[in-house]
């Protein structure tokens, strides 16, 4: 780092320093861009260059000046730049570029550089009786250091941002900058315009002042189009062209032109930074709107997919309900009252929430459906849950209005089916469907289905289940016969099916005698 900075100082130190002290801009740019831990290397590099100057001018300017000249000016600028980097938002290495703060820092650095130069002049040997014209020297030094800082430092910051964006790959940055609109407009727009103005000023000396003012027009255009980056490049080119038109580096009449250049570059940097901020804010707002629009479109697509899924589910429910609706209507016609039809509908809803295989039955839901009354109330739910046998039920119709003999027959068949399953020990789930009505003396059809899986059935506690089925307390809970009992016809059919077996029990009233049929026909006719 020290060698590189020594080479940079040696290269820029050969530029004329009458109106434009480029080294001040180099010192300020290095302190702003280089990390703090490398600042001692910058001091060493600057000290090496100053040592070379002191050794070369030792005999002409004296040992005192040579010793004072060894103090690096960059060491005087460091505390000020540190304050601006830490407290004024001027740290390009962390992405903070505050152009008003940069202009203020350049003014302060130019003041410090002027005082350092005045101090060195104080120790220089002067001819007897001569005095320094401070009224001319001080303004020229201030504007010279300020122009050097404002012309070179922003260009260094622009290069640092470009390199940081490309991962500090010089070749990539050079290619991207050469392809940028800024480089194209500078090369084919601003530079030819400045060359033409320079040619006019050389040919017509009376128009030199007007031409010098006109040389900032390309910088204004670049600042309006590219922000402070365009202002930095345009200001550097304009200041170079204007300084080449100045007749003498020691002419005090050029001070107004230097002041005009310093004010113009500072104003363009601040205005360009403000324009760049506004453009960036507009771009961020547009990007936010685009992101919001994309999110809204995605949400619309999700809602559309959800609506399609709901429509598909409703269509499947419609097809399923079309098969169940005749049974519901038949049950309602047999009951004859709206209350019973509502009970049948509630039974359908309960049937949709039957527990699956391997699930424990809920005693409260069993009691609400009325099914446990056939086999032993809540004790059945507890027994099946403790044994590990899943159970589902579907009861539709006025079960409580059937004749006690029919209910007792259904109870017996269900107990026998459960006892048979306890003997075979291959079932994992028991599902019962009951359809019943009260027309023509009442009827009932029960389908008892067992899902069989020997591997899973081994985990069922069949001994506990068999002892429960054969216990006398279960038989005592069966509905007792009483008034209203009547003979009926019972049909039983067993069959095997895929994955299990089923038992169908039909309990129907006895056929009507001819006299009963005639009486029934007369009542219907009446």
XYZ file of C-alpha atoms in Angstrom:
526
model
C 0.000 0.000 0.000
C 2.855 2.427 0.874
C 4.627 1.738 -2.435
C 1.438 2.193 -4.450
C 0.643 5.459 -2.717
C 4.227 6.683 -3.190
C 3.941 5.993 -6.918
C 0.590 7.833 -7.078
C 1.934 10.870 -5.242
C 5.034 10.918 -7.442
C 2.865 10.836 -10.578
C 0.353 13.513 -9.529
C 3.033 15.650 -7.886
C 4.502 16.516 -11.302
C 1.359 18.401 -12.343
C 1.576 22.205 -12.182
C 0.432 23.524 -8.804
C -0.170 27.191 -9.548
C -3.994 27.114 -9.861
C -4.766 23.449 -9.392
C -3.196 21.406 -6.543
C -4.064 17.869 -7.603
C -2.234 16.289 -4.636
C -4.875 17.683 -2.264
C -7.575 15.768 -4.112
C -5.432 12.621 -4.070
C -4.843 12.887 -0.308
C -8.532 13.456 0.417
C -9.672 10.633 -1.862
C -7.184 8.196 -0.310
C -8.312 8.996 3.239
C -11.959 8.552 2.262
C -11.542 5.282 0.389
C -8.806 3.410 2.271
C -9.585 1.498 5.452
C -8.305 2.926 8.717
C -5.762 0.170 9.245
C -3.956 1.201 6.050
C -3.652 4.875 6.952
C -0.119 4.424 8.399
C 0.941 3.030 5.018
C -0.418 6.196 3.376
C 1.624 8.307 5.795
C 4.743 6.309 4.974
C 4.228 6.654 1.223
C 3.668 10.406 1.483
C 6.694 10.730 3.793
C 8.884 8.931 1.255
C 7.869 11.374 -1.482
C 8.429 14.370 0.818
C 11.830 12.980 1.789
C 12.769 12.853 -1.862
C 11.692 16.506 -2.315
C 13.559 17.634 0.828
C 16.745 15.893 -0.258
C 16.551 17.426 -3.718
C 15.858 21.005 -2.389
C 18.054 20.859 0.712
C 20.826 23.070 -0.606
C 18.482 25.626 -2.216
C 15.838 26.035 0.540
C 17.840 25.189 3.633
C 17.753 22.493 6.311
C 14.866 24.030 8.283
C 12.519 23.954 5.325
C 13.667 20.446 4.457
C 12.839 19.305 8.009
C 9.435 21.015 8.101
C 8.621 19.613 4.672
C 9.009 16.061 6.035
C 5.726 16.391 7.958
C 3.136 14.651 5.688
C 0.147 16.902 4.923
C -2.067 13.839 4.821
C -1.411 13.386 8.551
C -2.961 16.819 9.172
C -6.031 15.932 7.093
C -6.610 12.547 8.791
C -8.398 13.727 11.986
C -10.752 15.921 9.991
C -11.575 13.156 7.502
C -12.070 10.716 10.389
C -14.673 13.022 11.896
C -16.508 13.326 8.578
C -16.458 9.571 8.012
C -17.740 8.690 11.458
C -20.250 11.478 12.158
C -21.170 13.222 8.882
C -22.187 10.272 6.721
C -19.182 10.541 4.398
C -17.843 6.994 4.154
C -17.872 5.672 0.563
C -16.345 2.381 1.712
C -19.653 1.665 3.519
C -21.847 3.012 0.729
C -22.386 6.447 2.307
C -21.732 9.330 -0.115
C -22.981 12.659 1.189
C -22.074 15.274 -1.409
C -22.773 18.363 0.756
C -20.514 16.841 3.422
C -17.868 16.119 0.772
C -17.909 19.734 -0.413
C -17.649 20.973 3.170
C -14.811 18.548 3.875
C -12.977 19.725 0.716
C -13.271 23.336 1.863
C -11.884 22.456 5.315
C -9.041 20.406 3.833
C -8.132 23.240 1.451
C -7.950 25.591 4.448
C -5.621 23.222 6.298
C -3.472 22.761 3.187
C -3.217 26.526 2.792
C -2.021 26.942 6.376
C 0.570 24.175 5.885
C 1.872 25.903 2.764
C 2.011 29.267 4.543
C 3.978 27.643 7.373
C 6.486 26.227 4.917
C 6.840 29.645 3.279
C 7.643 31.133 6.671
C 10.759 28.994 7.033
C 11.965 29.456 3.472
C 15.032 31.688 3.024
C 13.979 34.927 1.282
C 16.121 37.713 -0.212
C 16.885 40.597 2.100
C 14.096 43.167 2.217
C 11.550 41.052 0.350
C 8.115 40.122 1.724
C 5.475 37.647 0.671
C 2.269 39.094 -0.862
C -0.157 37.189 1.381
C -3.172 39.027 -0.080
C -2.488 37.285 -3.402
C -0.944 34.048 -2.163
C -3.664 33.005 0.297
C -6.670 33.191 -2.119
C -4.661 31.484 -4.869
C -3.666 28.660 -2.485
C -7.203 28.232 -1.137
C -8.801 27.998 -4.575
C -5.967 25.841 -5.897
C -6.342 23.259 -3.147
C -10.159 23.444 -3.358
C -10.200 22.916 -7.133
C -7.839 19.972 -6.791
C -10.075 18.384 -4.136
C -13.374 19.020 -5.950
C -12.073 17.953 -9.354
C -10.275 14.720 -8.438
C -11.921 13.323 -5.283
C -15.446 12.786 -6.769
C -13.920 10.945 -9.742
C -12.059 8.642 -7.335
C -15.323 7.993 -5.427
C -17.090 7.172 -8.702
C -14.359 4.681 -9.641
C -14.539 3.101 -6.183
C -18.293 2.547 -6.489
C -17.887 0.955 -9.906
C -15.120 -1.361 -8.718
C -17.066 -2.353 -5.611
C -20.087 -3.197 -7.767
C -17.981 -5.542 -9.951
C -16.149 -7.227 -7.072
C -12.947 -5.161 -7.547
C -12.260 -6.655 -10.962
C -10.611 -3.938 -13.018
C -11.189 -5.505 -16.411
C -14.888 -6.053 -15.705
C -15.302 -2.508 -14.418
C -13.530 -1.007 -17.437
C -15.722 -2.982 -19.833
C -18.921 -2.054 -17.997
C -17.917 1.622 -17.823
C -16.984 1.693 -21.500
C -20.417 0.279 -22.354
C -22.294 2.686 -20.053
C -24.311 5.623 -21.305
C -22.182 7.989 -19.207
C -18.964 7.013 -20.990
C -20.630 7.204 -24.409
C -22.079 10.652 -23.729
C -18.754 11.902 -22.357
C -16.740 10.538 -25.269
C -19.059 11.536 -28.094
C -20.878 14.493 -26.552
C -19.091 16.399 -23.798
C -15.504 15.949 -24.983
C -16.077 17.108 -28.609
C -18.048 20.089 -27.305
C -15.210 21.096 -24.946
C -12.614 20.692 -27.684
C -14.668 22.911 -29.997
C -15.007 25.577 -27.293
C -11.282 25.433 -26.651
C -10.604 25.929 -30.346
C -12.923 28.966 -30.393
C -11.181 30.484 -27.363
C -7.754 30.012 -28.954
C -8.866 31.659 -32.180
C -10.833 34.495 -30.559
C -9.183 35.784 -27.379
C -11.963 38.330 -26.822
C -14.451 35.468 -26.308
C -12.275 33.633 -23.789
C -14.334 34.615 -20.727
C -17.588 33.603 -22.398
C -16.084 30.328 -23.576
C -14.854 29.510 -20.071
C -18.388 29.890 -18.752
C -19.785 27.852 -21.629
C -17.417 24.976 -20.834
C -19.558 24.088 -17.831
C -22.656 23.485 -19.976
C -21.642 19.866 -20.795
C -21.063 19.304 -17.065
C -24.557 20.625 -16.337
C -26.077 18.270 -18.904
C -24.147 15.289 -17.527
C -25.212 16.157 -13.973
C -28.866 16.345 -15.015
C -28.688 12.970 -16.748
C -26.341 10.960 -14.507
C -26.322 12.662 -11.115
C -23.176 13.508 -9.226
C -21.145 10.969 -11.256
C -21.793 12.934 -14.438
C -21.065 16.173 -12.569
C -17.714 14.769 -11.357
C -16.501 13.764 -14.815
C -17.918 16.874 -16.500
C -16.416 19.151 -13.834
C -12.992 17.518 -14.174
C -12.959 17.923 -17.966
C -14.238 21.509 -17.777
C -11.683 22.524 -15.152
C -8.835 21.015 -17.208
C -9.939 22.915 -20.303
C -10.389 26.190 -18.408
C -6.996 25.944 -16.703
C -5.285 25.367 -20.043
C -6.815 28.626 -21.288
C -5.428 30.689 -18.399
C -2.531 32.827 -19.629
C -0.318 32.639 -16.557
C -0.234 30.598 -13.416
C 0.861 33.636 -11.437
C -1.750 36.064 -12.777
C -4.032 37.309 -10.003
C -6.703 38.158 -12.530
C -7.604 34.506 -12.881
C -8.866 34.288 -9.284
C -12.478 35.104 -10.297
C -12.327 32.280 -12.844
C -11.031 29.879 -10.177
C -13.762 30.957 -7.771
C -16.338 30.477 -10.511
C -15.020 26.964 -11.263
C -15.010 25.963 -7.578
C -18.561 27.231 -7.043
C -19.788 25.618 -10.264
C -18.280 22.212 -9.474
C -19.602 22.280 -5.894
C -23.100 23.265 -7.041
C -23.136 20.592 -9.755
C -22.045 17.898 -7.299
C -24.750 18.813 -4.793
C -27.487 19.150 -7.431
C -26.389 15.942 -9.134
C -26.462 14.067 -5.818
C -29.981 15.347 -5.149
C -31.144 14.306 -8.605
C -29.569 10.876 -8.159
C -31.382 10.497 -4.821
C -34.707 11.443 -6.382
C -34.156 9.042 -9.274
C -33.230 6.270 -6.858
C -36.296 6.916 -4.742
C -38.495 6.840 -7.827
C -36.881 3.593 -8.932
C -37.411 2.077 -5.486
C -41.053 3.157 -5.447
C -41.557 1.687 -8.905
C -39.858 -1.540 -7.838
C -42.097 -1.639 -4.765
C -45.181 -1.141 -6.904
C -44.023 -3.890 -9.264
C -43.435 -6.234 -6.321
C -46.857 -5.378 -4.882
C -48.484 -5.954 -8.252
C -46.728 -9.303 -8.610
C -47.829 -10.289 -5.113
C -51.400 -9.261 -5.914
C -51.349 -11.329 -9.087
C -50.028 -14.321 -7.180
C -52.748 -13.907 -4.547
C -55.393 -13.698 -7.268
C -54.098 -16.922 -8.780
C -54.161 -18.594 -5.376
C -57.722 -17.403 -4.721
C -58.758 -18.619 -8.147
C -57.217 -22.020 -7.432
C -59.004 -22.156 -4.057
C -62.322 -21.273 -5.695
C -61.793 -23.976 -8.298
C -61.049 -26.473 -5.548
C -64.189 -25.452 -3.652
C -66.245 -25.748 -6.836
C -64.816 -29.223 -7.460
C -65.633 -30.261 -3.890
C -69.181 -28.930 -4.213
C -69.611 -30.845 -7.467
C -68.454 -34.057 -5.807
C -70.792 -33.394 -2.879
C -73.669 -32.848 -5.290
C -73.069 -36.221 -6.926
C -72.743 -37.926 -3.538
C -75.877 -36.259 -2.158
C -77.844 -37.295 -5.239
C -77.361 -40.921 -4.207
C -78.300 -40.285 -0.570
C -81.302 -38.041 -1.209
C -83.802 -40.857 -2.123
C -83.109 -42.597 1.181
C -83.615 -39.360 3.098
C -86.887 -38.634 1.312
C -88.096 -42.200 1.844
C -87.343 -41.961 5.553
C -89.142 -38.615 5.742
C -92.210 -39.946 3.941
C -92.391 -42.901 6.300
C -92.094 -40.701 9.395
C -94.676 -38.239 8.095
C -93.485 -35.247 10.168
C -90.943 -32.487 9.479
C -89.257 -33.168 12.809
C -88.454 -36.735 11.808
C -87.177 -35.561 8.415
C -84.865 -33.156 10.241
C -83.651 -36.002 12.434
C -82.874 -38.054 9.310
C -80.858 -35.131 7.891
C -78.915 -34.816 11.152
C -78.221 -38.531 10.983
C -76.722 -38.040 7.512
C -74.456 -35.325 8.840
C -73.308 -37.577 11.688
C -72.601 -40.342 9.204
C -70.163 -38.064 7.364
C -67.974 -37.839 10.467
C -67.534 -41.536 11.267
C -64.174 -42.506 12.776
C -61.775 -44.253 10.440
C -60.017 -47.573 10.992
C -57.726 -47.511 13.989
C -59.423 -44.492 15.594
C -60.965 -44.648 19.080
C -64.726 -43.995 19.190
C -65.950 -40.931 21.047
C -68.503 -41.954 23.744
C -70.299 -38.601 23.669
C -70.821 -38.822 19.900
C -71.959 -42.443 20.206
C -74.534 -41.520 22.820
C -75.753 -38.576 20.731
C -76.506 -40.859 17.765
C -78.574 -43.354 19.750
C -76.587 -46.363 18.499
C -75.069 -47.621 21.796
C -78.509 -48.327 23.200
C -78.528 -51.451 21.030
C -75.462 -53.002 22.637
C -74.937 -51.542 26.053
C -74.701 -47.736 26.043
C -71.440 -46.036 26.944
C -69.931 -49.278 28.224
C -69.692 -50.480 24.603
C -67.695 -47.415 23.573
C -65.324 -47.867 26.498
C -64.953 -51.600 25.855
C -64.203 -51.158 22.160
C -61.780 -48.309 22.841
C -59.910 -50.316 25.482
C -59.803 -53.385 23.232
C -58.505 -51.369 20.277
C -61.328 -52.141 17.810
C -62.500 -49.208 15.726
C -66.232 -48.730 15.221
C -68.396 -46.608 12.937
C -72.143 -46.254 12.778
C -74.815 -44.797 10.520
C -78.416 -44.793 11.808
C -81.162 -43.304 9.656
C -84.825 -43.470 10.552
C -87.037 -43.404 13.665
C -85.188 -46.133 15.571
C -86.794 -45.184 18.881
C -90.329 -45.722 17.472
C -89.767 -49.325 16.372
C -91.419 -52.188 18.158
C -89.368 -53.531 21.104
C -89.229 -56.943 19.475
C -87.504 -55.486 16.397
C -84.993 -53.592 18.530
C -84.336 -56.753 20.538
C -83.754 -58.678 17.313
C -81.299 -56.056 16.039
C -79.517 -56.168 19.396
C -79.183 -59.900 19.281
C -77.791 -59.913 15.738
C -75.256 -57.212 16.553
C -74.113 -59.091 19.682
C -73.805 -62.327 17.730
C -71.774 -60.596 15.012
C -69.466 -59.079 17.631
C -69.126 -62.446 19.376
C -68.309 -64.087 16.042
C -65.603 -61.460 15.399
C -64.181 -62.147 18.882
C -63.941 -65.797 17.979
C -62.290 -65.288 14.555
C -59.976 -62.494 15.811
C -59.226 -61.046 12.368
C -61.210 -57.767 12.389
C -59.838 -54.287 12.979
C -63.018 -52.229 12.499
C -66.745 -52.771 12.903
C -69.186 -50.604 10.970
C -72.943 -50.751 11.343
C -75.560 -49.185 9.056
C -79.225 -49.235 10.089
C -82.167 -48.092 7.973
C -85.636 -48.267 9.533
C -89.197 -47.002 9.152
C -92.618 -47.245 10.821
C -94.930 -47.800 7.863
C -96.911 -51.066 7.757
C -95.990 -51.951 11.316
C -92.293 -51.006 11.094
C -89.238 -52.400 9.360
C -85.490 -52.363 9.833
C -82.436 -53.354 7.786
C -78.980 -53.572 9.388
C -75.672 -54.154 7.588
C -72.810 -55.126 9.919
C -69.452 -54.924 8.136
C -66.069 -55.984 9.467
C -62.756 -54.766 8.008
C -60.224 -57.560 8.376
C -56.437 -57.309 8.622
C -54.766 -60.174 10.520
C -51.545 -58.209 11.097
C -53.314 -55.286 12.718
C -55.941 -57.479 14.389
C -53.219 -59.066 16.504
C -53.012 -55.804 18.471
C -56.713 -55.994 19.484
C -57.449 -57.315 23.005
C -59.999 -59.952 21.985
C -60.219 -61.541 25.435
C -61.418 -58.274 26.957
C -63.929 -57.833 24.108
C -65.243 -61.422 24.393
C -65.719 -61.096 28.143
C -67.660 -57.873 27.614
C -69.978 -59.393 24.974
C -70.676 -62.466 27.073
C -71.227 -60.548 30.311
C -74.788 -60.711 31.720
C -74.907 -56.931 32.190
C -74.961 -56.415 28.445
C -77.909 -58.723 28.061
C -79.742 -56.892 30.817
C -79.369 -53.608 28.871
C -81.290 -54.994 25.885
C -84.721 -53.419 25.395
C -87.368 -55.516 27.089
C -90.484 -56.679 25.321
C -93.699 -55.065 26.253
C -96.980 -53.881 24.885
C -97.037 -53.372 21.228
C -94.842 -56.404 20.393
C -95.811 -58.052 17.135
C -94.568 -60.970 15.013
C -92.130 -60.151 12.206
C -90.064 -61.811 9.487
C -86.278 -61.906 9.838
C -83.859 -62.545 6.963
C -80.090 -63.040 7.508
C -77.402 -63.095 4.813
C -73.664 -63.453 5.295
C -71.126 -62.851 2.570
C -67.402 -62.278 2.169
C -66.048 -59.224 0.449
C -62.677 -57.775 -0.410
C -60.908 -56.882 2.815
C -63.514 -58.308 5.176
C -67.053 -59.655 5.501
C -70.568 -58.358 6.014
C -73.812 -59.501 7.622
C -77.169 -58.163 6.383
C -80.220 -58.506 8.637
C -83.695 -57.542 7.364
C -86.567 -57.411 9.874
C -89.877 -56.925 8.118
C -93.523 -57.083 9.239
C -95.477 -60.265 8.362
C -97.387 -60.327 5.052
C -100.926 -58.958 5.258
C -103.869 -61.388 5.114
C -106.460 -60.929 2.331
C -108.875 -59.333 4.784
C -106.208 -56.887 5.967
C -105.287 -56.072 2.371
C -108.990 -55.325 1.583
C -109.271 -53.117 4.659
C -106.112 -51.275 3.745
C -107.375 -50.740 0.189
C -110.682 -49.395 1.493
C -108.854 -46.930 3.754
C -106.668 -45.685 0.881
C -109.753 -45.323 -1.348
C -111.588 -43.367 1.358
